[in-house]
Amino acid sequence: MSTRTSLSTITPGAGADLDKALLDQVTAAVRAAGDLLRERYTPQARGTSAEEIVTEIHANDDAVLDVLKAPLLASRPGANWAEDELAGGALPSGEWWVVDPAEGNINHVHGMPDWAVTATLVRDNEPVLTVVHLPLTGDDYTAVAGRGAHLNGAPLRVSAKTDLGAALTGTGQARPGEDEHTFRRIGSAVTQMLMNGLVVRVSVPATLQLIHVASGRMDAFWQFSDVRSGLVAGALLVAEAGGTVTDTNGNPWSLTSPDFLAAAPGIHAAAVTVLSSLAA
């Protein structure tokens, strides 16, 4: 493991061959996609029925992928494309682009500002490069394995807190239609974290909370899910910003893990104590 990171799946030198030119190409592609998504944004909600909302969500995805997929594949010849953004679990060996063309799509459709475009290069199931672009602010969160995490070129660092009682933590559902057990587990975890922490944010998407953890604005984020597109970008950013990334039992996190925890090192053990007490 790199001494700069706590993400167990990253091996020393994992990003050694990923140069600035590639990061610049990916950033340019994600920004162009973000421009298109910003043009599609309205401050009013679009759609009233579930069917209309789903139609709007798919339209956003399709429009963005039309301008994002080809440049990313061209930037890394031989890399594969993970088609299902709601899928979880391990990928076949090799390099894969794990992309969410509209991370927080439900927020975009409802006229809220918490959405982004993300692109993460995963090598043999390890995230090694990521760009998260926030079109409404123009901010770029970037990380390359072993080279740190950055916001618009400035280094990121996780929170220095050591008291869970002073911590701002967060969680949220990963996808629509989770099973009842997962919903109840989320509710129980929120209750326990409210009792042991300071404030809990329950919102979507995961990446928009994880960039706050990487930036030291939040102290931990957990999710009872393995949806890879919502976790890989934030996992790399938090790890490269000096955070600890595990499952909710404190075991090394990987794409095969059933759940996820990213935290400032000073409160990680306390967060595990709270979350691991809940039945899976």
PDB file of C-alpha atoms in Angstrom:
ATOM      1  CA  MET A   1       0.000   0.000   0.000  1.00  0.00           C
ATOM      2  CA  SER A   2       1.220   3.479  -0.727  1.00  0.00           C
ATOM      3  CA  THR A   3       2.128   5.378   2.430  1.00  0.00           C
ATOM      4  CA  ARG A   4      -0.017   8.268   1.221  1.00  0.00           C
ATOM      5  CA  THR A   5      -3.207   6.268   0.999  1.00  0.00           C
ATOM      6  CA  SER A   6      -5.377   4.042   3.113  1.00  0.00           C
ATOM      7  CA  LEU A   7      -7.318   2.367   0.321  1.00  0.00           C
ATOM      8  CA  SER A   8      -6.185  -1.212   0.627  1.00  0.00           C
ATOM      9  CA  THR A   9      -6.703  -2.094  -3.001  1.00  0.00           C
ATOM     10  CA  ILE A  10      -4.152   0.431  -4.260  1.00  0.00           C
ATOM     11  CA  THR A  11      -0.729  -1.102  -4.660  1.00  0.00           C
ATOM     12  CA  PRO A  12       2.567   0.804  -4.709  1.00  0.00           C
ATOM     13  CA  GLY A  13       3.137   2.460  -8.046  1.00  0.00           C
ATOM     14  CA  ALA A  14      -0.417   1.729  -9.231  1.00  0.00           C
ATOM     15  CA  GLY A  15      -0.592   5.055 -11.005  1.00  0.00           C
ATOM     16  CA  ALA A  16       3.051   5.261 -12.024  1.00  0.00           C
ATOM     17  CA  ASP A  17       2.401   5.114 -15.766  1.00  0.00           C
ATOM     18  CA  LEU A  18      -0.525   7.549 -15.704  1.00  0.00           C
ATOM     19  CA  ASP A  19       0.940  10.857 -16.817  1.00  0.00           C
ATOM     20  CA  LYS A  20      -0.391  14.403 -16.642  1.00  0.00           C
ATOM     21  CA  ALA A  21      -1.337  14.269 -20.325  1.00  0.00           C
ATOM     22  CA  LEU A  22      -3.857  11.504 -19.635  1.00  0.00           C
ATOM     23  CA  LEU A  23      -5.290  13.348 -16.649  1.00  0.00           C
ATOM     24  CA  ASP A  24      -5.611  16.479 -18.782  1.00  0.00           C
ATOM     25  CA  GLN A  25      -7.388  14.530 -21.538  1.00  0.00           C
ATOM     26  CA  VAL A  26      -9.840  12.984 -19.099  1.00  0.00           C
ATOM     27  CA  THR A  27     -10.473  16.327 -17.432  1.00  0.00           C
ATOM     28  CA  ALA A  28     -11.170  17.955 -20.791  1.00  0.00           C
ATOM     29  CA  ALA A  29     -13.595  15.195 -21.775  1.00  0.00           C
ATOM     30  CA  VAL A  30     -15.444  15.366 -18.462  1.00  0.00           C
ATOM     31  CA  ARG A  31     -15.641  19.160 -18.639  1.00  0.00           C
ATOM     32  CA  ALA A  32     -17.112  19.020 -22.146  1.00  0.00           C
ATOM     33  CA  ALA A  33     -19.699  16.533 -20.929  1.00  0.00           C
ATOM     34  CA  GLY A  34     -20.406  18.789 -17.972  1.00  0.00           C
ATOM     35  CA  ASP A  35     -21.022  21.751 -20.270  1.00  0.00           C
ATOM     36  CA  LEU A  36     -23.704  19.769 -22.051  1.00  0.00           C
ATOM     37  CA  LEU A  37     -25.285  18.633 -18.790  1.00  0.00           C
ATOM     38  CA  ARG A  38     -25.297  22.229 -17.534  1.00  0.00           C
ATOM     39  CA  GLU A  39     -27.118  23.332 -20.684  1.00  0.00           C
ATOM     40  CA  ARG A  40     -29.791  20.716 -19.958  1.00  0.00           C
ATOM     41  CA  TYR A  41     -30.228  21.908 -16.370  1.00  0.00           C
ATOM     42  CA  THR A  42     -33.186  23.982 -15.187  1.00  0.00           C
ATOM     43  CA  PRO A  43     -33.813  25.275 -11.651  1.00  0.00           C
ATOM     44  CA  GLN A  44     -37.319  23.793 -11.859  1.00  0.00           C
ATOM     45  CA  ALA A  45     -38.205  20.126 -11.481  1.00  0.00           C
ATOM     46  CA  ARG A  46     -38.908  18.271 -14.706  1.00  0.00           C
ATOM     47  CA  GLY A  47     -41.525  15.517 -14.745  1.00  0.00           C
ATOM     48  CA  THR A  48     -44.292  14.712 -12.289  1.00  0.00           C
ATOM     49  CA  SER A  49     -44.832  10.983 -12.744  1.00  0.00           C
ATOM     50  CA  ALA A  50     -42.224   8.297 -12.113  1.00  0.00           C
ATOM     51  CA  GLU A  51     -42.274   7.487 -15.831  1.00  0.00           C
ATOM     52  CA  GLU A  52     -41.581  11.107 -16.799  1.00  0.00           C
ATOM     53  CA  ILE A  53     -38.752  11.376 -14.291  1.00  0.00           C
ATOM     54  CA  VAL A  54     -37.115   8.184 -15.571  1.00  0.00           C
ATOM     55  CA  THR A  55     -37.413   9.485 -19.136  1.00  0.00           C
ATOM     56  CA  GLU A  56     -35.610  12.699 -18.158  1.00  0.00           C
ATOM     57  CA  ILE A  57     -32.880  10.745 -16.375  1.00  0.00           C
ATOM     58  CA  HIS A  58     -32.260   8.506 -19.374  1.00  0.00           C
ATOM     59  CA  ALA A  59     -32.218  11.520 -21.700  1.00  0.00           C
ATOM     60  CA  ASN A  60     -29.476  13.124 -19.599  1.00  0.00           C
ATOM     61  CA  ASP A  61     -27.406   9.931 -19.595  1.00  0.00           C
ATOM     62  CA  ASP A  62     -27.765   9.393 -23.330  1.00  0.00           C
ATOM     63  CA  ALA A  63     -26.877  12.981 -24.212  1.00  0.00           C
ATOM     64  CA  VAL A  64     -23.772  13.055 -22.035  1.00  0.00           C
ATOM     65  CA  LEU A  65     -22.496   9.649 -23.113  1.00  0.00           C
ATOM     66  CA  ASP A  66     -22.669  10.793 -26.736  1.00  0.00           C
ATOM     67  CA  VAL A  67     -19.891  13.286 -26.032  1.00  0.00           C
ATOM     68  CA  LEU A  68     -18.026  11.503 -23.229  1.00  0.00           C
ATOM     69  CA  LYS A  69     -17.547   7.862 -24.172  1.00  0.00           C
ATOM     70  CA  ALA A  70     -15.496   8.207 -27.354  1.00  0.00           C
ATOM     71  CA  PRO A  71     -12.895  10.669 -25.946  1.00  0.00           C
ATOM     72  CA  LEU A  72     -12.341   8.535 -22.861  1.00  0.00           C
ATOM     73  CA  LEU A  73     -11.874   5.341 -24.850  1.00  0.00           C
ATOM     74  CA  ALA A  74      -9.496   7.163 -27.196  1.00  0.00           C
ATOM     75  CA  SER A  75      -7.470   8.536 -24.276  1.00  0.00           C
ATOM     76  CA  ARG A  76      -6.602   5.026 -23.052  1.00  0.00           C
ATOM     77  CA  PRO A  77      -6.471   2.555 -25.947  1.00  0.00           C
ATOM     78  CA  GLY A  78      -7.292  -0.951 -24.799  1.00  0.00           C
ATOM     79  CA  ALA A  79      -9.391   0.132 -21.831  1.00  0.00           C
ATOM     80  CA  ASN A  80     -12.881  -1.317 -21.557  1.00  0.00           C
ATOM     81  CA  TRP A  81     -16.171   0.387 -20.745  1.00  0.00           C
ATOM     82  CA  ALA A  82     -18.389  -0.608 -17.809  1.00  0.00           C
ATOM     83  CA  GLU A  83     -21.857  -0.227 -19.290  1.00  0.00           C
ATOM     84  CA  ASP A  84     -24.168  -0.501 -16.274  1.00  0.00           C
ATOM     85  CA  GLU A  85     -23.643   2.451 -13.917  1.00  0.00           C
ATOM     86  CA  LEU A  86     -25.757   0.776 -11.198  1.00  0.00           C
ATOM     87  CA  ALA A  87     -23.792  -2.494 -11.252  1.00  0.00           C
ATOM     88  CA  GLY A  88     -21.574  -3.677  -8.423  1.00  0.00           C
ATOM     89  CA  GLY A  89     -18.963  -6.318  -7.820  1.00  0.00           C
ATOM     90  CA  ALA A  90     -15.641  -7.075  -9.452  1.00  0.00           C
ATOM     91  CA  LEU A  91     -14.798  -6.323 -13.063  1.00  0.00           C
ATOM     92  CA  PRO A  92     -12.781  -8.617 -15.342  1.00  0.00           C
ATOM     93  CA  SER A  93      -9.027  -8.046 -15.316  1.00  0.00           C
ATOM     94  CA  GLY A  94      -7.564  -5.151 -17.246  1.00  0.00           C
ATOM     95  CA  GLU A  95      -8.459  -1.497 -17.425  1.00  0.00           C
ATOM     96  CA  TRP A  96     -12.046  -0.246 -17.280  1.00  0.00           C
ATOM     97  CA  TRP A  97     -13.668   3.150 -17.428  1.00  0.00           C
ATOM     98  CA  VAL A  98     -16.275   3.388 -14.685  1.00  0.00           C
ATOM     99  CA  VAL A  99     -18.317   6.467 -15.505  1.00  0.00           C
ATOM    100  CA  ASP A 100     -21.403   8.207 -14.222  1.00  0.00           C
ATOM    101  CA  PRO A 101     -22.492  10.671 -16.922  1.00  0.00           C
ATOM    102  CA  ALA A 102     -24.839  12.391 -14.479  1.00  0.00           C
ATOM    103  CA  GLU A 103     -23.905  11.490 -10.906  1.00  0.00           C
ATOM    104  CA  GLY A 104     -26.864  12.808  -8.938  1.00  0.00           C
ATOM    105  CA  ASN A 105     -29.131  12.644 -11.976  1.00  0.00           C
ATOM    106  CA  ILE A 106     -32.212  12.657  -9.750  1.00  0.00           C
ATOM    107  CA  ASN A 107     -31.087  16.007  -8.315  1.00  0.00           C
ATOM    108  CA  HIS A 108     -30.480  17.429 -11.801  1.00  0.00           C
ATOM    109  CA  VAL A 109     -33.990  16.449 -12.889  1.00  0.00           C
ATOM    110  CA  HIS A 110     -35.475  18.020  -9.764  1.00  0.00           C
ATOM    111  CA  GLY A 111     -33.696  21.336 -10.254  1.00  0.00           C
ATOM    112  CA  MET A 112     -31.218  20.889  -7.392  1.00  0.00           C
ATOM    113  CA  PRO A 113     -27.495  21.648  -7.661  1.00  0.00           C
ATOM    114  CA  ASP A 114     -25.905  18.446  -6.286  1.00  0.00           C
ATOM    115  CA  TRP A 115     -24.801  16.655  -9.452  1.00  0.00           C
ATOM    116  CA  ALA A 116     -21.583  16.010 -11.329  1.00  0.00           C
ATOM    117  CA  VAL A 117     -19.901  14.101 -14.136  1.00  0.00           C
ATOM    118  CA  THR A 118     -17.399  11.438 -13.061  1.00  0.00           C
ATOM    119  CA  ALA A 119     -14.869   9.258 -14.860  1.00  0.00           C
ATOM    120  CA  THR A 120     -12.625   6.751 -13.091  1.00  0.00           C
ATOM    121  CA  LEU A 121     -10.035   4.445 -14.597  1.00  0.00           C
ATOM    122  CA  VAL A 122     -10.039   1.105 -12.766  1.00  0.00           C
ATOM    123  CA  ARG A 123      -7.121  -1.277 -13.295  1.00  0.00           C
ATOM    124  CA  ASP A 124      -7.517  -4.880 -12.147  1.00  0.00           C
ATOM    125  CA  ASN A 125     -10.284  -3.698  -9.805  1.00  0.00           C
ATOM    126  CA  GLU A 126      -8.228  -0.858  -8.335  1.00  0.00           C
ATOM    127  CA  PRO A 127      -9.247   2.769  -9.026  1.00  0.00           C
ATOM    128  CA  VAL A 128      -6.100   4.487 -10.281  1.00  0.00           C
ATOM    129  CA  LEU A 129      -7.274   7.795 -11.795  1.00  0.00           C
ATOM    130  CA  THR A 130     -10.411   9.855 -11.365  1.00  0.00           C
ATOM    131  CA  VAL A 131     -11.947  13.177 -12.347  1.00  0.00           C
ATOM    132  CA  VAL A 132     -15.111  14.546 -10.765  1.00  0.00           C
ATOM    133  CA  HIS A 133     -16.376  17.734 -12.435  1.00  0.00           C
ATOM    134  CA  LEU A 134     -19.053  19.988 -10.937  1.00  0.00           C
ATOM    135  CA  PRO A 135     -20.466  21.918 -13.906  1.00  0.00           C
ATOM    136  CA  LEU A 136     -22.333  24.552 -11.873  1.00  0.00           C
ATOM    137  CA  THR A 137     -19.189  25.667 -10.053  1.00  0.00           C
ATOM    138  CA  GLY A 138     -16.527  24.632 -12.559  1.00  0.00           C
ATOM    139  CA  ASP A 139     -14.647  22.687  -9.881  1.00  0.00           C
ATOM    140  CA  ASP A 140     -12.511  19.656 -10.756  1.00  0.00           C
ATOM    141  CA  TYR A 141     -11.666  17.051  -8.127  1.00  0.00           C
ATOM    142  CA  THR A 142      -8.856  14.818  -9.387  1.00  0.00           C
ATOM    143  CA  ALA A 143      -6.698  11.996  -8.078  1.00  0.00           C
ATOM    144  CA  VAL A 144      -4.081   9.610  -9.402  1.00  0.00           C
ATOM    145  CA  ALA A 145      -3.040   6.636  -7.270  1.00  0.00           C
ATOM    146  CA  GLY A 146       0.036   7.490  -5.243  1.00  0.00           C
ATOM    147  CA  ARG A 147       0.047  11.141  -6.310  1.00  0.00           C
ATOM    148  CA  GLY A 148      -2.492  12.745  -4.017  1.00  0.00           C
ATOM    149  CA  ALA A 149      -5.931  14.267  -4.487  1.00  0.00           C
ATOM    150  CA  HIS A 150      -6.573  17.795  -5.693  1.00  0.00           C
ATOM    151  CA  LEU A 151      -9.279  20.420  -6.104  1.00  0.00           C
ATOM    152  CA  ASN A 152      -8.490  22.634  -9.086  1.00  0.00           C
ATOM    153  CA  GLY A 153      -4.823  21.726  -8.644  1.00  0.00           C
ATOM    154  CA  ALA A 154      -4.623  22.427  -4.901  1.00  0.00           C
ATOM    155  CA  PRO A 155      -3.920  19.460  -2.591  1.00  0.00           C
ATOM    156  CA  LEU A 156      -6.781  17.992  -0.557  1.00  0.00           C
ATOM    157  CA  ARG A 157      -6.535  16.703   2.992  1.00  0.00           C
ATOM    158  CA  VAL A 158      -9.120  14.907   5.099  1.00  0.00           C
ATOM    159  CA  SER A 159     -10.332  16.150   8.477  1.00  0.00           C
ATOM    160  CA  ALA A 160      -8.044  16.052  11.506  1.00  0.00           C
ATOM    161  CA  LYS A 161     -10.902  15.313  13.934  1.00  0.00           C
ATOM    162  CA  THR A 162     -10.425  12.590  16.515  1.00  0.00           C
ATOM    163  CA  ASP A 163     -13.813  12.745  18.278  1.00  0.00           C
ATOM    164  CA  LEU A 164     -16.794  11.071  16.604  1.00  0.00           C
ATOM    165  CA  GLY A 165     -18.988  13.209  18.858  1.00  0.00           C
ATOM    166  CA  ALA A 166     -17.819  16.250  16.881  1.00  0.00           C
ATOM    167  CA  ALA A 167     -18.147  14.595  13.472  1.00  0.00           C
ATOM    168  CA  LEU A 168     -20.301  15.501  10.505  1.00  0.00           C
ATOM    169  CA  THR A 169     -21.051  12.205   8.758  1.00  0.00           C
ATOM    170  CA  GLY A 170     -23.255  11.148   5.875  1.00  0.00           C
ATOM    171  CA  THR A 171     -24.959   8.314   4.072  1.00  0.00           C
ATOM    172  CA  GLY A 172     -27.695   7.660   1.507  1.00  0.00           C
ATOM    173  CA  GLN A 173     -29.274   5.008  -0.661  1.00  0.00           C
ATOM    174  CA  ALA A 174     -27.308   3.855  -3.678  1.00  0.00           C
ATOM    175  CA  ARG A 175     -30.094   3.070  -6.121  1.00  0.00           C
ATOM    176  CA  PRO A 176     -33.891   3.180  -6.355  1.00  0.00           C
ATOM    177  CA  GLY A 177     -35.767   0.124  -5.169  1.00  0.00           C
ATOM    178  CA  GLU A 178     -33.385  -1.143  -2.505  1.00  0.00           C
ATOM    179  CA  ASP A 179     -34.863  -3.996  -0.465  1.00  0.00           C
ATOM    180  CA  GLU A 180     -36.681  -3.377   2.819  1.00  0.00           C
ATOM    181  CA  HIS A 181     -33.827  -4.831   4.886  1.00  0.00           C
ATOM    182  CA  THR A 182     -31.393  -2.303   3.411  1.00  0.00           C
ATOM    183  CA  PHE A 183     -33.768   0.581   4.074  1.00  0.00           C
ATOM    184  CA  ARG A 184     -34.201  -0.517   7.680  1.00  0.00           C
ATOM    185  CA  ARG A 185     -30.447  -0.928   8.065  1.00  0.00           C
ATOM    186  CA  ILE A 186     -29.916   2.612   6.742  1.00  0.00           C
ATOM    187  CA  GLY A 187     -32.457   3.929   9.234  1.00  0.00           C
ATOM    188  CA  SER A 188     -30.857   2.084  12.143  1.00  0.00           C
ATOM    189  CA  ALA A 189     -27.393   3.305  11.173  1.00  0.00           C
ATOM    190  CA  VAL A 190     -28.551   6.904  10.927  1.00  0.00           C
ATOM    191  CA  THR A 191     -30.113   6.629  14.383  1.00  0.00           C
ATOM    192  CA  GLN A 192     -26.944   5.159  15.882  1.00  0.00           C
ATOM    193  CA  MET A 193     -24.709   7.728  14.215  1.00  0.00           C
ATOM    194  CA  LEU A 194     -26.980  10.564  15.386  1.00  0.00           C
ATOM    195  CA  MET A 195     -26.605   9.240  18.914  1.00  0.00           C
ATOM    196  CA  ASN A 196     -22.816   8.961  18.662  1.00  0.00           C
ATOM    197  CA  GLY A 197     -21.902  11.767  16.267  1.00  0.00           C
ATOM    198  CA  LEU A 198     -22.791  15.419  15.824  1.00  0.00           C
ATOM    199  CA  VAL A 199     -24.769  15.676  12.573  1.00  0.00           C
ATOM    200  CA  VAL A 200     -25.734  13.158   9.876  1.00  0.00           C
ATOM    201  CA  ARG A 201     -26.492  14.117   6.280  1.00  0.00           C
ATOM    202  CA  VAL A 202     -28.700  11.700   4.368  1.00  0.00           C
ATOM    203  CA  SER A 203     -28.585  12.564   0.693  1.00  0.00           C
ATOM    204  CA  VAL A 204     -27.541  11.449  -2.770  1.00  0.00           C
ATOM    205  CA  PRO A 205     -25.301  10.989  -4.639  1.00  0.00           C
ATOM    206  CA  ALA A 206     -22.423   9.297  -2.819  1.00  0.00           C
ATOM    207  CA  THR A 207     -19.705  11.076  -4.801  1.00  0.00           C
ATOM    208  CA  LEU A 208     -20.934  14.509  -3.771  1.00  0.00           C
ATOM    209  CA  GLN A 209     -20.563  13.532  -0.115  1.00  0.00           C
ATOM    210  CA  LEU A 210     -17.233  11.801  -0.650  1.00  0.00           C
ATOM    211  CA  ILE A 211     -15.642  14.906  -2.168  1.00  0.00           C
ATOM    212  CA  HIS A 212     -16.522  16.654   1.101  1.00  0.00           C
ATOM    213  CA  VAL A 213     -14.791  13.885   3.066  1.00  0.00           C
ATOM    214  CA  ALA A 214     -11.710  14.183   0.845  1.00  0.00           C
ATOM    215  CA  SER A 215     -11.743  17.953   1.359  1.00  0.00           C
ATOM    216  CA  GLY A 216     -12.071  17.741   5.156  1.00  0.00           C
ATOM    217  CA  ARG A 217     -15.513  19.357   5.150  1.00  0.00           C
ATOM    218  CA  MET A 218     -17.178  16.105   6.254  1.00  0.00           C
ATOM    219  CA  ASP A 219     -15.621  13.473   8.459  1.00  0.00           C
ATOM    220  CA  ALA A 220     -17.091  10.179   7.221  1.00  0.00           C
ATOM    221  CA  PHE A 221     -19.450   8.651   4.677  1.00  0.00           C
ATOM    222  CA  TRP A 222     -20.869   5.142   4.675  1.00  0.00           C
ATOM    223  CA  GLN A 223     -23.187   3.245   2.361  1.00  0.00           C
ATOM    224  CA  PHE A 224     -24.733  -0.226   2.455  1.00  0.00           C
ATOM    225  CA  SER A 225     -24.082  -0.866  -1.211  1.00  0.00           C
ATOM    226  CA  ASP A 226     -21.587  -2.076  -3.796  1.00  0.00           C
ATOM    227  CA  VAL A 227     -22.646   0.206  -6.685  1.00  0.00           C
ATOM    228  CA  ARG A 228     -19.189   0.826  -8.093  1.00  0.00           C
ATOM    229  CA  SER A 229     -19.867   3.992 -10.120  1.00  0.00           C
ATOM    230  CA  GLY A 230     -20.906   5.842  -6.970  1.00  0.00           C
ATOM    231  CA  LEU A 231     -17.912   4.728  -4.906  1.00  0.00           C
ATOM    232  CA  VAL A 232     -14.724   4.361  -6.957  1.00  0.00           C
ATOM    233  CA  ALA A 233     -14.151   8.070  -7.618  1.00  0.00           C
ATOM    234  CA  GLY A 234     -14.724   9.088  -4.019  1.00  0.00           C
ATOM    235  CA  ALA A 235     -12.771   6.133  -2.651  1.00  0.00           C
ATOM    236  CA  LEU A 236      -9.664   7.168  -4.567  1.00  0.00           C
ATOM    237  CA  LEU A 237     -10.086  10.850  -3.674  1.00  0.00           C
ATOM    238  CA  VAL A 238     -10.477  10.120   0.039  1.00  0.00           C
ATOM    239  CA  ALA A 239      -7.586   7.648   0.120  1.00  0.00           C
ATOM    240  CA  GLU A 240      -5.270  10.004  -1.725  1.00  0.00           C
ATOM    241  CA  ALA A 241      -6.293  12.817   0.644  1.00  0.00           C
ATOM    242  CA  GLY A 242      -5.095  10.706   3.575  1.00  0.00           C
ATOM    243  CA  GLY A 243      -8.389   9.097   4.587  1.00  0.00           C
ATOM    244  CA  THR A 244      -9.215   5.528   5.515  1.00  0.00           C
ATOM    245  CA  VAL A 245     -11.410   3.459   3.177  1.00  0.00           C
ATOM    246  CA  THR A 246     -12.794   0.109   4.377  1.00  0.00           C
ATOM    247  CA  ASP A 247     -16.071  -1.753   4.628  1.00  0.00           C
ATOM    248  CA  THR A 248     -18.312  -1.002   7.624  1.00  0.00           C
ATOM    249  CA  ASN A 249     -16.599  -3.738   9.648  1.00  0.00           C
ATOM    250  CA  GLY A 250     -13.187  -2.160   9.134  1.00  0.00           C
ATOM    251  CA  ASN A 251     -11.989  -4.752   6.626  1.00  0.00           C
ATOM    252  CA  PRO A 252     -10.081  -3.713   3.491  1.00  0.00           C
ATOM    253  CA  TRP A 253     -12.491  -2.341   0.899  1.00  0.00           C
ATOM    254  CA  SER A 254     -12.614  -3.642  -2.663  1.00  0.00           C
ATOM    255  CA  LEU A 255     -15.171  -3.776  -5.456  1.00  0.00           C
ATOM    256  CA  THR A 256     -16.430  -7.055  -3.992  1.00  0.00           C
ATOM    257  CA  SER A 257     -17.175  -5.544  -0.579  1.00  0.00           C
ATOM    258  CA  PRO A 258     -20.888  -5.478   0.294  1.00  0.00           C
ATOM    259  CA  ASP A 259     -20.702  -2.040   1.911  1.00  0.00           C
ATOM    260  CA  PHE A 260     -18.423   0.969   2.263  1.00  0.00           C
ATOM    261  CA  LEU A 261     -16.940   3.410   4.759  1.00  0.00           C
ATOM    262  CA  ALA A 262     -14.615   6.338   4.060  1.00  0.00           C
ATOM    263  CA  ALA A 263     -13.489   8.380   7.054  1.00  0.00           C
ATOM    264  CA  ALA A 264     -10.892  10.644   8.539  1.00  0.00           C
ATOM    265  CA  PRO A 265      -8.358   8.375  10.275  1.00  0.00           C
ATOM    266  CA  GLY A 266      -9.008   9.924  13.658  1.00  0.00           C
ATOM    267  CA  ILE A 267     -12.658   8.837  13.789  1.00  0.00           C
ATOM    268  CA  HIS A 268     -12.561   5.731  11.596  1.00  0.00           C
ATOM    269  CA  ALA A 269     -12.337   3.193  14.428  1.00  0.00           C
ATOM    270  CA  ALA A 270     -15.215   4.825  16.285  1.00  0.00           C
ATOM    271  CA  ALA A 271     -17.343   4.844  13.128  1.00  0.00           C
ATOM    272  CA  VAL A 272     -16.622   1.135  12.603  1.00  0.00           C
ATOM    273  CA  THR A 273     -17.695   0.418  16.180  1.00  0.00           C
ATOM    274  CA  VAL A 274     -21.046   2.084  15.523  1.00  0.00           C
ATOM    275  CA  LEU A 275     -21.705   0.618  12.076  1.00  0.00           C
ATOM    276  CA  SER A 276     -20.405  -2.901  12.682  1.00  0.00           C
ATOM    277  CA  SER A 277     -22.975  -3.370  15.453  1.00  0.00           C
ATOM    278  CA  LEU A 278     -25.749  -3.397  12.832  1.00  0.00           C
ATOM    279  CA  ALA A 279     -26.754  -6.732  11.304  1.00  0.00           C
ATOM    280  CA  ALA A 280     -25.878  -7.085   7.617  1.00  0.00           C
TER     281      ALA A 280
END
